C-alpha positions as a Markdown table, in Angstrom:
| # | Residue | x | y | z |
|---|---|---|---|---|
| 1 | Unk | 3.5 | 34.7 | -45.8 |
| 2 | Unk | 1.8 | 36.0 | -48.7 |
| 3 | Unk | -1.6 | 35.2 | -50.2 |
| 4 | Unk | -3.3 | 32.1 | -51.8 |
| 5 | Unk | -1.3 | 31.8 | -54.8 |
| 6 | Unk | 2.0 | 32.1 | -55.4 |
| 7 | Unk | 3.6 | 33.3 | -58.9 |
| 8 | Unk | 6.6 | 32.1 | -59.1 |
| 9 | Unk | 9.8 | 34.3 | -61.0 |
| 10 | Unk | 12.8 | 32.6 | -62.3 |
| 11 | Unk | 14.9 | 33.9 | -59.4 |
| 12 | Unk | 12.5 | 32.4 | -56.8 |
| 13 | Unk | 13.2 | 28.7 | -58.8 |
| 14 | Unk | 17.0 | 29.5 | -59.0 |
| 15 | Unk | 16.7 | 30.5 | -55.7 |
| 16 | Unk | 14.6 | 27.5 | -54.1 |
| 17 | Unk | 16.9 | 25.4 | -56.3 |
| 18 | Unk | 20.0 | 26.8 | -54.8 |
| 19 | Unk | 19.0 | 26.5 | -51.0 |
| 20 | Unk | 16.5 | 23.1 | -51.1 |
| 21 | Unk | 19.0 | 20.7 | -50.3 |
| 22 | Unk | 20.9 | 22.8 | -47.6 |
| 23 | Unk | 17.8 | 25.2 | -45.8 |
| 24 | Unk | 14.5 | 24.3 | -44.2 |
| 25 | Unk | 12.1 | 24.5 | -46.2 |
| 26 | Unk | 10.4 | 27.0 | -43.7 |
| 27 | Unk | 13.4 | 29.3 | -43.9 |
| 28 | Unk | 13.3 | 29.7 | -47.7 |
| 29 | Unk | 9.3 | 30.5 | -47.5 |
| 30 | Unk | 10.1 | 33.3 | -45.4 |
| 31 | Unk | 12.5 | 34.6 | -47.3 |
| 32 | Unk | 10.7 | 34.3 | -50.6 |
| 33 | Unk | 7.6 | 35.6 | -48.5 |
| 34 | Unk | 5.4 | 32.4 | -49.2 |
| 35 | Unk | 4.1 | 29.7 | -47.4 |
| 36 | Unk | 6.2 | 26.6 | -46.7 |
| 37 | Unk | 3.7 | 24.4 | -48.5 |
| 38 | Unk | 4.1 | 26.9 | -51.5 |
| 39 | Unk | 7.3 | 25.7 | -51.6 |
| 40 | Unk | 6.9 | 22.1 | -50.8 |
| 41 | Unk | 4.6 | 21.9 | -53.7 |
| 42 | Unk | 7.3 | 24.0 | -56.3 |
| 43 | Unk | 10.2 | 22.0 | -55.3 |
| 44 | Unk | 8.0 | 18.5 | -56.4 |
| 45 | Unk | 6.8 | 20.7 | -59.6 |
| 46 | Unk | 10.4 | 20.9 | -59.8 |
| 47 | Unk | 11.4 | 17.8 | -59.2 |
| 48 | Unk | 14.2 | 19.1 | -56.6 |
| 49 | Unk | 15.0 | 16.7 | -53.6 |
| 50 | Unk | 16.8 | 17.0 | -50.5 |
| 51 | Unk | 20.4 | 16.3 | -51.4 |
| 52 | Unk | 23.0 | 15.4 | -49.3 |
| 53 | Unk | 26.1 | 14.4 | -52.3 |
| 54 | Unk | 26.6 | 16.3 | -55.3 |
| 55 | Unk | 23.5 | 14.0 | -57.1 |
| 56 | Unk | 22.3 | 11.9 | -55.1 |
| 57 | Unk | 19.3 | 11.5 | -52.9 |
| 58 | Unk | 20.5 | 9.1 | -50.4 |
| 59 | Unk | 21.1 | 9.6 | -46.7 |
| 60 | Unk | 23.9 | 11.3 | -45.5 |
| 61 | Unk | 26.8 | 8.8 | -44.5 |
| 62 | Unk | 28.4 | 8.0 | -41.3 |
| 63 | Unk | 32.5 | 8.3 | -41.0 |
| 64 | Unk | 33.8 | 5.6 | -38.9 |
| 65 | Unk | 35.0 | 8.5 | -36.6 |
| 66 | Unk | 31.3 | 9.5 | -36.4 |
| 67 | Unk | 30.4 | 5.1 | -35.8 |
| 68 | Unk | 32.8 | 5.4 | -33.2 |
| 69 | Unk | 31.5 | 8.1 | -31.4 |
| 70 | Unk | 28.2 | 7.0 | -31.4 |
| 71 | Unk | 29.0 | 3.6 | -30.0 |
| 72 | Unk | 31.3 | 4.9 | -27.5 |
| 73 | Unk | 29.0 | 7.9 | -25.8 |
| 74 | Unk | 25.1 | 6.9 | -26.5 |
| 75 | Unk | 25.2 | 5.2 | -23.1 |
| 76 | Unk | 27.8 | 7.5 | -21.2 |
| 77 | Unk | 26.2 | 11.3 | -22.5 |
| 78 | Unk | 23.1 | 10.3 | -24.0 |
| 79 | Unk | 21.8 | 10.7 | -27.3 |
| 80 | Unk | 20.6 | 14.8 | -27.6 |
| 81 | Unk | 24.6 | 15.2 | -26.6 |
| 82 | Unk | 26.1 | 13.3 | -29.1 |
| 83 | Unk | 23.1 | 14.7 | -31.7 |
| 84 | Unk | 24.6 | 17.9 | -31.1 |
| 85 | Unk | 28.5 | 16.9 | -30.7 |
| 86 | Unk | 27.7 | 15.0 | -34.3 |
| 87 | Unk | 25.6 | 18.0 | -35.9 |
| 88 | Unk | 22.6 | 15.6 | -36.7 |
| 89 | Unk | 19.1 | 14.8 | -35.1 |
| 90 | Unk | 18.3 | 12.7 | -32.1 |
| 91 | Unk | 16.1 | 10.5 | -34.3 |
| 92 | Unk | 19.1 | 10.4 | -36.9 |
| 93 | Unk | 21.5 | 9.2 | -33.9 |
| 94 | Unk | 18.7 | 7.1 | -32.5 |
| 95 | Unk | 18.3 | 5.4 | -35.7 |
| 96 | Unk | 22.3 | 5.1 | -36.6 |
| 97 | Unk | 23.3 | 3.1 | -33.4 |
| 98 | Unk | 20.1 | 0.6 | -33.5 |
| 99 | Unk | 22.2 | 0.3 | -36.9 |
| 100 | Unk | 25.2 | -0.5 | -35.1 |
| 101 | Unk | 23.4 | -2.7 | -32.3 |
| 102 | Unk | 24.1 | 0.2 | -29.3 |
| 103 | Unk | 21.1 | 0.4 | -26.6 |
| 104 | Unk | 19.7 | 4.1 | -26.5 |
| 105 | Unk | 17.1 | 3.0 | -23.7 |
| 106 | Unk | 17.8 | 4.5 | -20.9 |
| 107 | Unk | 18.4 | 2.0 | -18.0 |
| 108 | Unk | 15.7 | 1.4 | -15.8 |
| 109 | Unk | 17.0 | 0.7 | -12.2 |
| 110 | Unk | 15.7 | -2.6 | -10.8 |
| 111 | Unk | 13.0 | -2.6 | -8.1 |
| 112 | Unk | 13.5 | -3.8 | -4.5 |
| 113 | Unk | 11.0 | -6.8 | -3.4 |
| 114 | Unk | 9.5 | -4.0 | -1.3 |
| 115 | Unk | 9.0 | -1.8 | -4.1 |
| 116 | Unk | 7.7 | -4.4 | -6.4 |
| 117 | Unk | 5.3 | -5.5 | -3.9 |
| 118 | Unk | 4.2 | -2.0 | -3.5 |
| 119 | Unk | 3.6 | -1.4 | -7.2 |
| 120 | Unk | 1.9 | -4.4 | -7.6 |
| 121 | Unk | -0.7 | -3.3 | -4.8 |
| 122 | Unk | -1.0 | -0.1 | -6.3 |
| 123 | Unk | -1.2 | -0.6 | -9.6 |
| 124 | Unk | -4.3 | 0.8 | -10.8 |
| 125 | Unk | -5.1 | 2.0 | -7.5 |
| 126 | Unk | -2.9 | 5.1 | -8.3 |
| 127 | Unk | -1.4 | 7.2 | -10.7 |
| 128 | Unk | 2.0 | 6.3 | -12.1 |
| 129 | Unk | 3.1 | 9.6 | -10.5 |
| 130 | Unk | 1.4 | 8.9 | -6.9 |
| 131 | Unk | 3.4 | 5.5 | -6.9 |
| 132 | Unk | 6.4 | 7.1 | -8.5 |
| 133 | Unk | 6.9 | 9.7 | -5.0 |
| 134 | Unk | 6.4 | 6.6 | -2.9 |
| 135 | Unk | 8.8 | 4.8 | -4.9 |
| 136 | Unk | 10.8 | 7.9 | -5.6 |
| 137 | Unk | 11.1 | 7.1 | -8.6 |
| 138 | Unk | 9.8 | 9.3 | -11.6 |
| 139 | Unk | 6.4 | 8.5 | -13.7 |
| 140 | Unk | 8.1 | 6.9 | -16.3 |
| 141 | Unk | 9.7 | 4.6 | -14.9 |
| 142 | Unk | 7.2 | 3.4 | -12.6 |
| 143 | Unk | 5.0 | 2.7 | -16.0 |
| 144 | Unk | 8.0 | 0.6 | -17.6 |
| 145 | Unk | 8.5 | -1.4 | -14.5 |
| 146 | Unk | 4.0 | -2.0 | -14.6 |
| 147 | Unk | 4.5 | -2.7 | -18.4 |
| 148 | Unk | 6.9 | -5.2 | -17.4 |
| 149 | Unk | 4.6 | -6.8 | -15.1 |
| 150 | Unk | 2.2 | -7.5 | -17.6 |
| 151 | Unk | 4.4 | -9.4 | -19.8 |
């Protein structure tokens, strides 16, 4: 990091030209030895976006391979694996196979009569946790099931 201002050299904007579309942001300030708003701010002086095609600024497209993947492991491995099988982001992946109509919730398993009639006494009582060891189930869940009671 460097100090307050920044003075910027023609190979620092060739540079931050070169790498915008393809490095983190945070990455090229630390090798240019400036702050990642420093560059932020020069790459909207320069009017340089994030590109993923030669000119364009639009979102990186899915392959029907890549469609095909998703639909077919989201449920079975989950969506970090197939973010990291597919070289993208969960929220990418999350996003893509709302697109394509695949459920990324995680399935909740059903409650026994017992246990619902437990919850329901508890609820509010105690924490999701405390309900959740009785239950053995985990916190989470025991707050989606209570959620659901209150539709």
């Amino acid at each position: 990091m460097s100090s307050k201002h920044t003075n910027w050299t023609d190979e620092m904007d060739a540079y931050l030209v070169a790498n915008y579309h393809s490095k983190p942001a945070s990455q090229i300030a630390a090798e240019l030895q400036t702050s990642k708003q420093a560059i932020l701010r020069r790459a909207r002086k320069l009017d340089v976006k994030r590109k993923t095609e030669s000119d364009s600024a639009e979102r990186p497209t899915y392959t029907a391979e890549e469609d095909a993947y998703i639909k077919d492991f989201v449920a079975e491995k989950g969506i970090d694996a197939v973010a990291e099988h597919l070289k993208r982001s969960v929220t990418a992946i999350r996003k893509r196979a709302q697109r394509l109509g695949v459920s990324t919730a995680r399935h909740v398993k059903a409650l026994t009569d017992k246990e619902q009639q437990y919850l329901e006494q508890n609820l509010g009582v105690k924490s999701y946790a405390e309900i959740g060891q009785v239950l053995n189930r985990n916190a989470d869940a025991v707050r989606w099931h209570a959620r659901k009671l209150r539709r």
